[in-house]
């Protein structure tokens, strides 16, 4: 008789936790997911205070990760999403200008975070070697002893759960990360930005004909932005024809908006078109009832300890939401880990003797920390840079000039779309150096075959070429001018 | 009848916690100190595994803080210390070179950390409005409810303690800081450096005459350094004529030293003179039995929450030990807080109604965070810079040239010693802009009347003047050369 499969415990039943569970179950592990919150699919959980923004822009990195582990979930996700092909910039007079994300028309997809999460929960629930436990809160983890203490919040009793491998996918305020800090020398950094965010709902429009379908009040195939330099409003489309709007502003700006008149006046000044579409009553209702949430950026290293634990997603790298890569990156974490577990031949049926380390699992996790860290720091920093770009730079001529120059060079020196746009199974891992000229946004968003760290190096190289080209052009121009002047002077002398 | 005094709870009975307790008791607060460890003065605690290096180089910032709050303790501290007037650099051949810390002969003082701590514990114990509780461990703090949960580790029972104001002086792994993180948006960073440290004991030498006093094996009035670029050994004198040596080396270097022969061989190569003085057997004993400890740098902001809590010392700013300022800075924290509580007229006899905030205390704490943060980041960064200086730069000609240039300029443009060297009561707070030319080390170490942030700005200004002076000299030289050449050519023509 063969050994029973080893047990992996996943902490957190968000999209990253669920996808991790499905990946490990694919490999043959016995999986248990523990989540402190109630099952979000229960009717009683609906409408409960959301901790996270309900909207998500899923892009090829997230799709590819879903596809590598659960292709049907990737397809269902794409069907449930509204494609956004570019940014629509709204100025204070209501004038619109569209900036496409990709010159070949590729799009990112707006999807309700709950739809994706519930779908993955359904898949996990139906998988025979995955068990789900809700309202179970981790109290402490003894990684060396391979045991964790949990509180069953329903019965108010504590239980002790043995495990072989633990995945921490429990978000920004991760308990697994805190426990990991006790056994490793973790470099760790958390920083709050001065902006907070608040969600507002823009309703669907009336049907075009009586009895027809409701309509979108704004172009549904754009991510709408009202950049106002120190603050901004954005709007993402939903399948029910509504938009979810998010206001990002410094705490001090929010603090000024106390009275109903003040709020309306402020929106009239800065977002007159949005105010009309949202409606004054709905706006005031949301503004006064919805929570103002903070934005934190978290970096850590290492992400693992021996063969015992790894942290993924926001638990390992919370980032500000301005590149739309937070969850895409979290899902990619799962794909990268999945690839490394396979390439290191980690065997869930092999059980090391008590106290011993599974060397192949330890090596896979070590490679995960070493290869993934630069990627995660890169995307976290890019997200922070985009914090300024979205609310300010998108409106500047320098930004538009560079964007057009990038697109021009890209049309001259690269294939029109990713070579892997239609063949998800062919995406290489580890990633390779890309050929051609590729705008930064295209690489980050549409090329999961290029790691974030490679994106950074490629973008820096392209930047160097541009400054070299700029100088070369300047010198050539001066040279030509000198030649003309010389010829001209020569003629004068004759 | 007047109100009873409000209660301040101090977490941690190290030097910073004790000095805070004495400062608050001076102002009229009822003070309770809670410490998780047993009383270090008990015979049963002696020789217990030390968490921290036993040696401490106390300098005028620490002395001034003691002096401002408990002048007798400052005097006793100075009497128990061995003055060190400079660094003594040991090369691999055993050749020595002395670099004085200050051209006017000021010194830093080597003292056993336990001697200072026990003295402050004695003072606190004898103060009528201070109560000490050992083996009491904080579990959780409800700052809004002004209550903390503690475990009495002796009786294994939990207790709830009400308080008005809490001071967290519980070190690098502070529980108060972790509780503070739950109620504030704290920017926080921790980083381990690749070096670890290990302590070795160098014995006292034989008496000069039979029956006489033992002697020092090295010059007692220096901090001895064996800089070896990627690692180093240092030694500080003790009053009993021994030296405490500390080896700092990368983890990978330590990991190579496994066998007795290997350790001795390595010391013979790198520290032959130290090996002879320590003795092979004693060295091997310490090397194999003493713990290898890690070094962490921690930055945080804010340090307080409303009028409820403030964190001081290592709890707020662990730094690497290479500037010898860690505890000096922690003691200075107490002095700065003490000054701000007084300048804001915080009254321990005033009790705000339940739930209300003591606005003057809240303002004092707010000023503490705002004024102290730049100072703390500055000294933390300087300590990290000195990490390279001590083990490498001190041996380079460029370093020695700059040090001599600084001393020369300082002798030309500044008073020979601090204007406050002998008058501790006259030191201004907040600090002012210093006149004259002052070497960086002098300002950090010997001028507590200059804040760390001001030190940084002054040093930068001086650096700019030096580079300007360098260019000016170069230009003047070129100009003079051109004049000479012109004259010379003119003569040739004649």
Tab-separated table of C-alpha atoms in Angstrom, chain A residues 178 181-182 184-192 196 251 292-294, chain B residues 178 181-182 184-192 196 251 292-294:
chain	number	residue	atom	x	y	z
A	178	UNK	CA	3.600	37.325	11.190
A	181	UNK	CA	8.628	36.476	10.878
A	182	UNK	CA	9.171	34.625	14.141
A	184	UNK	CA	13.093	33.785	9.714
A	185	UNK	CA	15.107	36.984	9.528
A	186	UNK	CA	12.552	38.743	7.400
A	187	UNK	CA	13.249	42.060	5.733
A	188	UNK	CA	9.869	43.750	5.851
A	189	UNK	CA	8.494	47.126	4.914
A	190	UNK	CA	5.007	48.599	5.070
A	191	UNK	CA	4.069	52.110	3.986
A	192	UNK	CA	0.723	53.856	3.817
A	196	UNK	CA	-7.620	56.973	0.832
A	251	UNK	CA	-7.012	62.213	3.783
A	292	UNK	CA	-12.973	55.309	3.455
A	293	UNK	CA	-10.175	52.792	3.122
A	294	UNK	CA	-6.439	53.218	3.356
B	178	UNK	CA	2.677	45.800	17.428
B	181	UNK	CA	0.206	49.242	14.565
B	182	UNK	CA	-3.357	48.037	15.028
B	184	UNK	CA	-2.478	53.737	13.540
B	185	UNK	CA	-1.390	53.667	9.917
B	186	UNK	CA	2.217	52.995	10.761
B	187	UNK	CA	4.958	53.163	8.169
B	188	UNK	CA	7.313	50.454	9.313
B	189	UNK	CA	10.503	48.891	8.027
B	190	UNK	CA	12.766	46.188	9.395
B	191	UNK	CA	15.933	44.946	7.711
B	192	UNK	CA	18.509	42.411	8.831
B	196	UNK	CA	26.026	38.479	12.889
B	251	UNK	CA	26.731	34.540	8.333
B	292	UNK	CA	25.604	34.269	17.395
B	293	UNK	CA	23.162	37.150	17.281
B	294	UNK	CA	21.604	38.921	14.332
